[in-house]
Amino acid sequence: MSNHCIARPLDPAEAFFFMADRVSCMNFVFFAERSGHLDPRRIRASLAVIQDENPLLRARISWTADRGLCFAPAAGAPIDLECRDVDADDWQLWIEHELAQPFAEEAAPLIRCRYLEMSSPQRSVLALVFHHAIADGRSGNALLHRLLDCIASDATLRANAGAPPLPPMHAVFPQRFRWAEQPDAAKHVKDGLIADYRRHGALTPLPWLSSNTPTRTPRFIRVVLPPDVTQRLVALSRRHEASVHGAICAAQLLTQFRLRMGNDPATLFLSCPVDMRPLLDPIQPSAPTALCVSLISAAFVLDANTDFWALARQVVAQTRRQLDRGEGHLFFTMYGLDGAPVAPDRIARFTKSILATWQNTMVSNVGRVAAIASDPAVDAISFALCPMPYQTLFNAVSTYKDKLILNVGYDAGKLSEEIAMELAAGLRDALLEAAAA
């Protein structure tokens, strides 16, 4: 058993996602689909191993007026495993169920595991459900990979020598981007960021998104592009000096624009999580589990003549400019999160601020997921997350064995199933058209 534990205040990023979860549950689920079944006893033993290797999986979050938001050790609380027999055509409902179930106050650990078993045909889904304050897509992928490796191992399970927890993300910001220490420079960057947001004028309203409806019903629609289409998309993205991520963002923006059924130009807002690990000093690994992510947003003007690849290049170039300016490092400071204790009385002001966020569509792309060599029965690894009230879609993207997997998440309490299906179909068609060009 590792002796390392976490007892410290939450980092500004962790505090942001903890409070955002209070506004609208931000659980994310990373899951593997595979042929055949798994032994629940081995799953349980392997969960004990990964919990021993990752200090944040042995912690709870406490919130007091004097100390603010803090991690506290919670040794002895195992990762909950629930096993269910499901039908081949309804397993996705159980993933959606997990997106709707927030972790209880002071719960420990802030992760749970769900094993879904199908008998005809023999298949299974293994899912890890995270509180967003302790992990992101990159670390969730690494943890699921490690869990599957442990389950597949024939040897007696032993935890790797317990590594100490990674430092909080803001503690390893490069000196030039430690904005809390440079208020004047931070204000300059923030002013430029806001001006950039507004450079195209007011956003075009999304009449089919009911952001203020209190009902919340997480759903997601699967869009899977086969390997030959994915490989063509990769090749064409390079040829057009863009990226697959830029292509997906372009497809999502164009699909949303076309749904308006008009020819007038529209200004739409796009948000994307960014993995901050390469932008830290030193660069941080994906394990042990930690939260090392920020958010980048930008406005784009579209009209009936918008070219797909030109828009994809524009998304890539804009993202690079924003990261070069340190806007990813600035994001949480904009919400007044500067490392000072975050007392419970902050939640009302935070809620008002985050719900005032401009309506947007989101693309979260973890990129190519390494194949599980120890378990060749795994044929897909992907993830899902429900959008915030101001988001049309949360498009969770991964690539596994050259298949591009898009779990197009939407909130059926705020967006009708009909519109969601149209958006997902339009997104698929735009990518297929681009790959065929």
Tab-separated table of C-alpha atoms in Angstrom:
chain	number	residue	atom	x	y	z
A	1	MET	CA	0.000	0.000	0.000
A	2	SER	CA	1.329	3.397	-0.981
A	3	ASN	CA	1.859	5.807	1.913
A	4	HIS	CA	1.329	8.847	-0.291
A	5	CYS	CA	-1.891	10.751	0.291
A	6	ILE	CA	-3.340	14.098	-0.700
A	7	ALA	CA	-4.132	16.753	1.886
A	8	ARG	CA	-4.110	20.230	0.352
A	9	PRO	CA	-6.366	22.989	-0.941
A	10	LEU	CA	-7.874	22.460	-4.370
A	11	ASP	CA	-6.038	24.039	-7.263
A	12	PRO	CA	-8.013	26.797	-9.076
A	13	ALA	CA	-8.811	24.345	-11.905
A	14	GLU	CA	-9.985	21.688	-9.461
A	15	ALA	CA	-12.066	24.273	-7.604
A	16	PHE	CA	-13.628	25.448	-10.884
A	17	PHE	CA	-14.734	21.950	-11.864
A	18	PHE	CA	-15.908	21.144	-8.340
A	19	MET	CA	-18.194	24.196	-8.308
A	20	ALA	CA	-19.265	23.713	-11.938
A	21	ASP	CA	-20.327	20.207	-10.944
A	22	ARG	CA	-22.583	21.772	-8.304
A	23	VAL	CA	-24.223	23.861	-11.032
A	24	SER	CA	-24.668	20.933	-13.445
A	25	CYS	CA	-23.203	17.465	-12.878
A	26	MET	CA	-19.915	17.190	-14.783
A	27	ASN	CA	-19.151	13.495	-14.313
A	28	PHE	CA	-17.304	12.031	-17.224
A	29	VAL	CA	-17.277	8.354	-18.110
A	30	PHE	CA	-14.388	6.619	-19.873
A	31	PHE	CA	-15.338	3.185	-21.159
A	32	ALA	CA	-14.036	0.207	-23.129
A	33	GLU	CA	-16.233	-1.952	-25.362
A	34	ARG	CA	-15.055	-5.497	-25.924
A	35	SER	CA	-16.041	-8.952	-27.106
A	36	GLY	CA	-16.426	-11.613	-24.421
A	37	HIS	CA	-16.838	-11.275	-20.664
A	38	LEU	CA	-14.626	-10.304	-17.735
A	39	ASP	CA	-14.338	-11.861	-14.282
A	40	PRO	CA	-15.757	-9.411	-11.695
A	41	ARG	CA	-13.303	-10.765	-9.110
A	42	ARG	CA	-10.384	-9.689	-11.288
A	43	ILE	CA	-11.993	-6.323	-11.902
A	44	ARG	CA	-12.305	-5.785	-8.159
A	45	ALA	CA	-8.700	-6.834	-7.488
A	46	SER	CA	-7.454	-4.580	-10.305
A	47	LEU	CA	-9.426	-1.620	-8.971
A	48	ALA	CA	-7.573	-2.047	-5.683
A	49	VAL	CA	-4.288	-1.856	-7.587
A	50	ILE	CA	-5.076	1.366	-9.435
A	51	GLN	CA	-6.434	2.909	-6.270
A	52	ASP	CA	-3.166	2.115	-4.520
A	53	GLU	CA	-1.198	3.702	-7.364
A	54	ASN	CA	-3.176	6.963	-7.560
A	55	PRO	CA	-3.380	9.177	-4.460
A	56	LEU	CA	-6.360	11.166	-5.774
A	57	LEU	CA	-8.367	7.933	-5.807
A	58	ARG	CA	-7.927	7.817	-2.024
A	59	ALA	CA	-9.192	11.317	-1.304
A	60	ARG	CA	-12.406	13.185	-0.603
A	61	ILE	CA	-13.192	16.890	-0.942
A	62	SER	CA	-14.225	18.835	2.127
A	63	TRP	CA	-15.581	22.380	2.064
A	64	THR	CA	-15.445	24.593	5.139
A	65	ALA	CA	-15.680	28.332	5.659
A	66	ASP	CA	-12.227	28.636	7.220
A	67	ARG	CA	-10.158	26.346	4.974
A	68	GLY	CA	-12.188	26.481	1.765
A	69	LEU	CA	-12.110	23.567	-0.678
A	70	CYS	CA	-9.575	20.942	0.361
A	71	PHE	CA	-8.595	17.385	-0.458
A	72	ALA	CA	-8.516	15.124	2.578
A	73	PRO	CA	-7.226	11.535	2.857
A	74	ALA	CA	-9.925	8.861	2.649
A	75	ALA	CA	-8.022	5.617	2.995
A	76	GLY	CA	-10.045	2.438	3.358
A	77	ALA	CA	-12.898	3.417	1.035
A	78	PRO	CA	-12.663	1.044	-1.966
A	79	ILE	CA	-13.759	1.920	-5.488
A	80	ASP	CA	-17.379	0.910	-5.888
A	81	LEU	CA	-17.970	-1.771	-8.529
A	82	GLU	CA	-21.452	-2.433	-9.849
A	83	CYS	CA	-22.056	-5.311	-12.274
A	84	ARG	CA	-25.161	-5.481	-14.436
A	85	ASP	CA	-26.572	-7.806	-17.066
A	86	VAL	CA	-27.808	-5.642	-19.920
A	87	ASP	CA	-29.188	-6.036	-23.416
A	88	ALA	CA	-26.961	-5.318	-26.384
A	89	ASP	CA	-29.211	-2.445	-27.466
A	90	ASP	CA	-29.551	-0.639	-24.120
A	91	TRP	CA	-26.065	-0.591	-22.544
A	92	GLN	CA	-25.671	3.062	-23.539
A	93	LEU	CA	-28.578	3.972	-21.224
A	94	TRP	CA	-26.474	2.866	-18.259
A	95	ILE	CA	-23.638	5.175	-19.294
A	96	GLU	CA	-26.129	8.029	-19.572
A	97	HIS	CA	-27.435	7.105	-16.120
A	98	GLU	CA	-23.943	7.591	-14.674
A	99	LEU	CA	-23.702	11.031	-16.298
A	100	ALA	CA	-26.799	12.020	-14.322
A	101	GLN	CA	-25.628	10.789	-10.898
A	102	PRO	CA	-23.412	13.316	-9.085
A	103	PHE	CA	-21.062	12.176	-6.360
A	104	ALA	CA	-22.436	12.842	-2.887
A	105	GLU	CA	-21.010	15.599	-0.713
A	106	GLU	CA	-17.697	14.466	0.843
A	107	ALA	CA	-17.956	11.173	-1.062
A	108	ALA	CA	-14.885	8.964	-1.243
A	109	PRO	CA	-13.452	7.870	-3.520
A	110	LEU	CA	-14.431	10.247	-6.321
A	111	ILE	CA	-14.506	7.436	-8.866
A	112	ARG	CA	-16.717	4.396	-9.432
A	113	CYS	CA	-16.638	1.452	-11.819
A	114	ARG	CA	-19.463	-0.103	-13.813
A	115	TYR	CA	-19.292	-3.463	-15.585
A	116	LEU	CA	-22.027	-4.144	-18.143
A	117	GLU	CA	-22.338	-7.692	-19.461
A	118	MET	CA	-24.282	-8.797	-22.548
A	119	SER	CA	-25.074	-12.442	-23.263
A	120	SER	CA	-26.232	-12.366	-26.881
A	121	PRO	CA	-23.789	-11.763	-28.402
A	122	GLN	CA	-21.230	-12.154	-25.633
A	123	ARG	CA	-19.899	-8.646	-25.119
A	124	SER	CA	-19.090	-6.337	-22.239
A	125	VAL	CA	-18.462	-2.691	-21.403
A	126	LEU	CA	-16.120	-1.602	-18.621
A	127	ALA	CA	-16.606	1.985	-17.483
A	128	LEU	CA	-14.848	4.313	-15.044
A	129	VAL	CA	-16.909	7.254	-13.771
A	130	PHE	CA	-14.920	10.244	-12.487
A	131	HIS	CA	-15.669	13.418	-10.613
A	132	HIS	CA	-14.146	16.004	-12.949
A	133	ALA	CA	-12.202	17.674	-10.125
A	134	ILE	CA	-9.772	14.716	-9.932
A	135	ALA	CA	-9.197	13.772	-13.561
A	136	ASP	CA	-9.485	14.773	-17.203
A	137	GLY	CA	-9.697	12.904	-20.480
A	138	ARG	CA	-5.971	12.191	-20.726
A	139	SER	CA	-5.649	10.805	-17.208
A	140	GLY	CA	-8.983	8.968	-17.470
A	141	ASN	CA	-7.713	7.196	-20.566
A	142	ALA	CA	-4.451	6.260	-18.837
A	143	LEU	CA	-6.290	4.916	-15.802
A	144	LEU	CA	-8.682	2.790	-17.871
A	145	HIS	CA	-5.707	1.457	-19.860
A	146	ARG	CA	-3.947	0.473	-16.639
A	147	LEU	CA	-7.109	-1.158	-15.268
A	148	LEU	CA	-7.552	-3.287	-18.394
A	149	ASP	CA	-3.876	-4.281	-18.288
A	150	CYS	CA	-4.246	-5.395	-14.672
A	151	ILE	CA	-7.385	-7.414	-15.432
A	152	ALA	CA	-5.636	-9.146	-18.349
A	153	SER	CA	-2.514	-9.995	-16.339
A	154	ASP	CA	-2.083	-13.664	-15.400
A	155	ALA	CA	0.439	-12.858	-12.709
A	156	THR	CA	-0.437	-11.986	-9.130
A	157	LEU	CA	-1.522	-8.381	-9.119
A	158	ARG	CA	0.910	-5.988	-7.531
A	159	ALA	CA	0.720	-2.239	-7.499
A	160	ASN	CA	3.621	-0.327	-9.000
A	161	ALA	CA	5.744	1.434	-6.429
A	162	GLY	CA	3.475	4.231	-5.266
A	163	ALA	CA	4.493	7.472	-6.935
A	164	PRO	CA	3.854	10.720	-5.076
A	165	PRO	CA	0.913	12.783	-6.342
A	166	LEU	CA	1.563	15.191	-9.162
A	167	PRO	CA	1.774	18.869	-8.186
A	168	PRO	CA	-1.360	20.994	-8.637
A	169	MET	CA	-1.496	22.321	-12.202
A	170	HIS	CA	-1.108	25.996	-11.319
A	171	ALA	CA	2.034	25.215	-9.291
A	172	VAL	CA	3.845	24.199	-12.477
A	173	PHE	CA	2.733	27.006	-14.768
A	174	PRO	CA	5.709	28.549	-16.604
A	175	GLN	CA	6.814	31.712	-14.831
A	176	ARG	CA	5.644	33.982	-17.677
A	177	PHE	CA	2.103	32.597	-17.406
A	178	ARG	CA	1.656	32.759	-13.634
A	179	TRP	CA	-1.035	35.368	-14.034
A	180	ALA	CA	-2.061	35.534	-10.368
A	181	GLU	CA	1.403	36.988	-9.688
A	182	GLN	CA	1.132	39.492	-12.568
A	183	PRO	CA	-2.236	41.269	-12.262
A	184	ASP	CA	-1.404	44.043	-14.739
A	185	ALA	CA	-0.172	41.617	-17.393
A	186	ALA	CA	-3.134	39.352	-16.706
A	187	LYS	CA	-5.549	42.245	-17.230
A	188	HIS	CA	-3.892	43.048	-20.552
A	189	VAL	CA	-4.277	39.450	-21.755
A	190	LYS	CA	-7.851	39.275	-20.448
A	191	ASP	CA	-8.797	42.515	-22.216
A	192	GLY	CA	-7.357	41.146	-25.452
A	193	LEU	CA	-9.195	37.858	-24.968
A	194	ILE	CA	-12.555	39.577	-24.440
A	195	ALA	CA	-11.966	41.856	-27.437
A	196	ASP	CA	-11.168	38.764	-29.497
A	197	TYR	CA	-14.399	37.112	-28.335
A	198	ARG	CA	-16.349	40.161	-29.501
A	199	ARG	CA	-14.452	40.875	-32.704
A	200	HIS	CA	-17.356	39.663	-34.857
A	201	GLY	CA	-20.086	41.402	-32.877
A	202	ALA	CA	-22.993	39.752	-31.104
A	203	LEU	CA	-23.410	35.999	-31.247
A	204	THR	CA	-26.266	34.547	-33.258
A	205	PRO	CA	-28.914	33.149	-30.853
A	206	LEU	CA	-29.588	29.414	-30.904
A	207	PRO	CA	-33.386	29.241	-30.851
A	208	TRP	CA	-33.498	25.487	-30.318
A	209	LEU	CA	-31.408	25.484	-27.111
A	210	SER	CA	-33.490	26.066	-23.952
A	211	SER	CA	-30.644	26.963	-21.596
A	212	ASN	CA	-32.914	28.074	-18.755
A	213	THR	CA	-34.991	24.884	-18.565
A	214	PRO	CA	-34.254	23.257	-15.178
A	215	THR	CA	-34.722	19.672	-16.423
A	216	ARG	CA	-31.443	17.842	-17.067
A	217	THR	CA	-31.418	14.554	-19.013
A	218	PRO	CA	-27.981	13.435	-20.297
A	219	ARG	CA	-27.971	11.627	-23.635
A	220	PHE	CA	-25.378	10.884	-26.289
A	221	ILE	CA	-25.457	9.784	-29.912
A	222	ARG	CA	-22.722	7.590	-31.354
A	223	VAL	CA	-21.031	8.541	-34.609
A	224	VAL	CA	-18.264	6.158	-35.704
A	225	LEU	CA	-16.165	6.598	-38.842
A	226	PRO	CA	-14.484	3.394	-40.073
A	227	PRO	CA	-10.672	3.170	-40.381
A	228	ASP	CA	-10.519	3.870	-44.119
A	229	VAL	CA	-12.557	7.072	-43.735
A	230	THR	CA	-10.566	8.123	-40.662
A	231	GLN	CA	-7.264	7.613	-42.479
A	232	ARG	CA	-8.467	9.697	-45.422
A	233	LEU	CA	-9.545	12.430	-43.028
A	234	VAL	CA	-6.094	12.392	-41.402
A	235	ALA	CA	-4.343	12.604	-44.784
A	236	LEU	CA	-6.585	15.412	-46.056
A	237	SER	CA	-6.191	17.367	-42.803
A	238	ARG	CA	-2.431	17.342	-43.307
A	239	ARG	CA	-2.776	18.261	-46.988
A	240	HIS	CA	-4.938	21.242	-46.054
A	241	GLU	CA	-2.565	22.290	-43.237
A	242	ALA	CA	-5.244	21.695	-40.626
A	243	SER	CA	-5.830	18.782	-38.217
A	244	VAL	CA	-8.494	16.167	-37.564
A	245	HIS	CA	-9.513	18.190	-34.506
A	246	GLY	CA	-9.874	21.300	-36.672
A	247	ALA	CA	-11.940	19.295	-39.157
A	248	ILE	CA	-14.301	18.055	-36.432
A	249	CYS	CA	-14.723	21.607	-35.086
A	250	ALA	CA	-15.415	22.898	-38.600
A	251	ALA	CA	-17.974	20.154	-39.198
A	252	GLN	CA	-19.706	20.921	-35.904
A	253	LEU	CA	-19.865	24.668	-36.557
A	254	LEU	CA	-21.077	24.221	-40.129
A	255	THR	CA	-23.726	21.716	-39.058
A	256	GLN	CA	-25.025	24.118	-36.436
A	257	PHE	CA	-25.067	26.953	-38.977
A	258	ARG	CA	-26.936	24.892	-41.583
A	259	LEU	CA	-29.582	23.934	-39.054
A	260	ARG	CA	-30.709	27.571	-39.043
A	261	MET	CA	-32.074	27.015	-42.590
A	262	GLY	CA	-31.068	30.496	-43.694
A	263	ASN	CA	-28.373	32.202	-45.739
A	264	ASP	CA	-27.609	35.147	-43.459
A	265	PRO	CA	-24.135	35.089	-41.859
A	266	ALA	CA	-24.001	33.774	-38.304
A	267	THR	CA	-21.490	34.254	-35.489
A	268	LEU	CA	-21.080	31.064	-33.461
A	269	PHE	CA	-19.018	30.319	-30.359
A	270	LEU	CA	-16.800	27.232	-30.056
A	271	SER	CA	-15.176	25.897	-26.866
A	272	CYS	CA	-12.548	23.195	-26.554
A	273	PRO	CA	-10.795	21.702	-23.533
A	274	VAL	CA	-7.018	21.697	-23.952
A	275	ASP	CA	-4.553	19.300	-22.363
A	276	MET	CA	-2.185	21.588	-20.458
A	277	ARG	CA	0.505	18.976	-19.733
A	278	PRO	CA	2.785	20.018	-22.626
A	279	LEU	CA	2.366	23.659	-21.559
A	280	LEU	CA	3.601	23.168	-17.983
A	281	ASP	CA	7.104	23.452	-16.566
A	282	PRO	CA	8.118	20.710	-16.293
A	283	ILE	CA	5.827	18.854	-18.707
A	284	GLN	CA	3.552	16.583	-16.677
A	285	PRO	CA	2.773	12.881	-17.279
A	286	SER	CA	-0.725	11.388	-17.631
A	287	ALA	CA	-0.278	9.238	-14.519
A	288	PRO	CA	-0.828	9.298	-11.637
A	289	THR	CA	-4.289	10.742	-12.119
A	290	ALA	CA	-4.590	14.528	-11.997
A	291	LEU	CA	-6.561	17.403	-13.511
A	292	CYS	CA	-4.423	19.236	-16.087
A	293	VAL	CA	-6.908	20.814	-18.453
A	294	SER	CA	-8.126	24.288	-19.365
A	295	LEU	CA	-10.695	25.741	-21.779
A	296	ILE	CA	-10.218	27.782	-24.956
A	297	SER	CA	-13.111	29.550	-26.695
A	298	ALA	CA	-13.459	31.627	-29.844
A	299	ALA	CA	-16.104	33.165	-32.117
A	300	PHE	CA	-16.320	32.310	-35.807
A	301	VAL	CA	-18.396	33.847	-38.608
A	302	LEU	CA	-20.034	31.434	-41.044
A	303	ASP	CA	-22.098	32.002	-44.153
A	304	ALA	CA	-23.389	29.978	-47.087
A	305	ASN	CA	-19.968	30.158	-48.782
A	306	THR	CA	-17.824	29.096	-45.826
A	307	ASP	CA	-15.213	26.597	-46.997
A	308	PHE	CA	-14.807	23.513	-44.798
A	309	TRP	CA	-11.018	23.318	-44.859
A	310	ALA	CA	-10.523	27.069	-44.567
A	311	LEU	CA	-12.636	26.980	-41.391
A	312	ALA	CA	-10.677	23.977	-40.076
A	313	ARG	CA	-7.407	25.898	-40.617
A	314	GLN	CA	-8.905	28.948	-38.919
A	315	VAL	CA	-9.828	26.901	-35.828
A	316	VAL	CA	-6.308	25.442	-35.575
A	317	ALA	CA	-4.590	28.810	-36.064
A	318	GLN	CA	-6.867	30.555	-33.563
A	319	THR	CA	-6.272	27.891	-30.924
A	320	ARG	CA	-2.508	28.136	-31.343
A	321	ARG	CA	-2.609	31.918	-31.013
A	322	GLN	CA	-4.645	31.707	-27.826
A	323	LEU	CA	-2.372	29.129	-26.243
A	324	ASP	CA	0.728	31.106	-27.236
A	325	ARG	CA	-0.747	34.148	-25.468
A	326	GLY	CA	-1.278	32.117	-22.292
A	327	GLU	CA	-5.073	32.183	-22.412
A	328	GLY	CA	-5.266	28.557	-21.291
A	329	HIS	CA	-3.260	29.512	-18.204
A	330	LEU	CA	-5.510	32.540	-17.635
A	331	PHE	CA	-8.926	30.875	-17.823
A	332	PHE	CA	-9.479	30.050	-14.145
A	333	THR	CA	-8.115	33.406	-12.957
A	334	MET	CA	-10.974	35.017	-14.920
A	335	TYR	CA	-13.374	33.427	-12.419
A	336	GLY	CA	-11.505	34.934	-9.471
A	337	LEU	CA	-9.800	31.623	-8.659
A	338	ASP	CA	-6.260	32.620	-7.757
A	339	GLY	CA	-5.264	30.042	-5.142
A	340	ALA	CA	-6.909	31.813	-2.191
A	341	PRO	CA	-9.278	29.664	-0.064
A	342	VAL	CA	-12.619	29.106	-1.794
A	343	ALA	CA	-15.296	29.331	0.902
A	344	PRO	CA	-18.844	27.930	0.426
A	345	ASP	CA	-20.280	31.424	0.085
A	346	ARG	CA	-18.565	31.664	-3.330
A	347	ILE	CA	-20.970	29.212	-4.958
A	348	ALA	CA	-23.815	31.699	-5.554
A	349	ARG	CA	-21.565	34.199	-7.334
A	350	PHE	CA	-19.823	31.435	-9.271
A	351	THR	CA	-23.144	29.948	-10.385
A	352	LYS	CA	-24.357	33.302	-11.683
A	353	SER	CA	-21.076	33.830	-13.513
A	354	ILE	CA	-20.874	30.437	-15.182
A	355	LEU	CA	-24.522	30.425	-16.255
A	356	ALA	CA	-23.855	33.750	-17.990
A	357	THR	CA	-21.405	31.966	-20.323
A	358	TRP	CA	-22.215	32.544	-23.988
A	359	GLN	CA	-24.040	29.749	-25.768
A	360	ASN	CA	-21.514	27.515	-27.453
A	361	THR	CA	-20.802	24.119	-28.894
A	362	MET	CA	-17.921	22.042	-27.493
A	363	VAL	CA	-15.443	19.564	-28.956
A	364	SER	CA	-13.270	17.555	-26.550
A	365	ASN	CA	-10.766	15.398	-28.437
A	366	VAL	CA	-8.344	13.091	-26.599
A	367	GLY	CA	-6.839	12.000	-29.910
A	368	ARG	CA	-5.460	8.564	-30.683
A	369	VAL	CA	-5.889	6.082	-27.832
A	370	ALA	CA	-3.218	3.385	-27.702
A	371	ALA	CA	-4.552	-0.111	-28.343
A	372	ILE	CA	-4.698	-2.387	-25.299
A	373	ALA	CA	-2.088	-4.963	-26.341
A	374	SER	CA	-2.845	-7.158	-23.321
A	375	ASP	CA	-6.555	-7.316	-24.206
A	376	PRO	CA	-7.081	-7.546	-27.986
A	377	ALA	CA	-10.803	-8.171	-27.353
A	378	VAL	CA	-11.196	-4.410	-26.740
A	379	ASP	CA	-12.506	-2.884	-29.968
A	380	ALA	CA	-13.412	0.631	-28.817
A	381	ILE	CA	-12.403	3.085	-26.092
A	382	SER	CA	-14.243	6.370	-25.782
A	383	PHE	CA	-15.814	8.736	-23.271
A	384	ALA	CA	-18.904	10.847	-22.673
A	385	LEU	CA	-19.931	13.962	-20.759
A	386	CYS	CA	-23.188	15.916	-20.592
A	387	PRO	CA	-23.089	19.534	-21.827
A	388	MET	CA	-23.493	22.455	-19.472
A	389	PRO	CA	-26.821	24.329	-19.796
A	390	TYR	CA	-25.341	26.870	-22.228
A	391	GLN	CA	-23.833	24.237	-24.557
A	392	THR	CA	-25.596	22.739	-27.557
A	393	LEU	CA	-23.381	19.657	-27.671
A	394	PHE	CA	-20.445	18.117	-25.847
A	395	ASN	CA	-18.742	16.124	-28.574
A	396	ALA	CA	-16.378	13.620	-26.896
A	397	VAL	CA	-13.913	12.394	-29.519
A	398	SER	CA	-11.349	9.587	-29.518
A	399	THR	CA	-9.635	7.384	-32.086
A	400	TYR	CA	-9.183	3.679	-31.380
A	401	LYS	CA	-7.717	1.187	-33.845
A	402	ASP	CA	-8.093	3.873	-36.529
A	403	LYS	CA	-11.826	4.292	-35.877
A	404	LEU	CA	-12.897	7.867	-35.163
A	405	ILE	CA	-15.457	7.717	-32.354
A	406	LEU	CA	-17.684	10.696	-31.565
A	407	ASN	CA	-19.998	10.453	-28.576
A	408	VAL	CA	-22.184	13.464	-29.279
A	409	GLY	CA	-23.543	14.407	-25.864
A	410	TYR	CA	-26.624	16.562	-25.387
A	411	ASP	CA	-29.059	17.452	-22.624
A	412	ALA	CA	-32.511	16.218	-23.635
A	413	GLY	CA	-33.996	18.608	-21.072
A	414	LYS	CA	-32.721	21.556	-23.115
A	415	LEU	CA	-32.366	20.225	-26.651
A	416	SER	CA	-34.973	18.067	-28.366
A	417	GLU	CA	-34.040	14.585	-29.536
A	418	GLU	CA	-35.063	15.583	-33.070
A	419	ILE	CA	-32.624	18.505	-33.167
A	420	ALA	CA	-29.871	16.429	-31.547
A	421	MET	CA	-30.300	13.696	-34.147
A	422	GLU	CA	-30.173	16.277	-36.936
A	423	LEU	CA	-26.979	17.771	-35.513
A	424	ALA	CA	-25.308	14.371	-35.121
A	425	ALA	CA	-26.319	13.309	-38.638
A	426	GLY	CA	-25.123	16.619	-40.084
A	427	LEU	CA	-21.812	16.265	-38.262
A	428	ARG	CA	-21.338	12.748	-39.640
A	429	ASP	CA	-22.266	13.802	-43.168
A	430	ALA	CA	-19.943	16.828	-43.111
A	431	LEU	CA	-16.999	14.628	-42.072
A	432	LEU	CA	-17.824	11.961	-44.661
A	433	GLU	CA	-18.071	14.637	-47.346
A	434	ALA	CA	-14.760	16.154	-46.311
A	435	ALA	CA	-13.051	12.747	-46.304
A	436	ALA	CA	-14.424	11.956	-49.762
A	437	ALA	CA	-13.240	15.196	-51.353
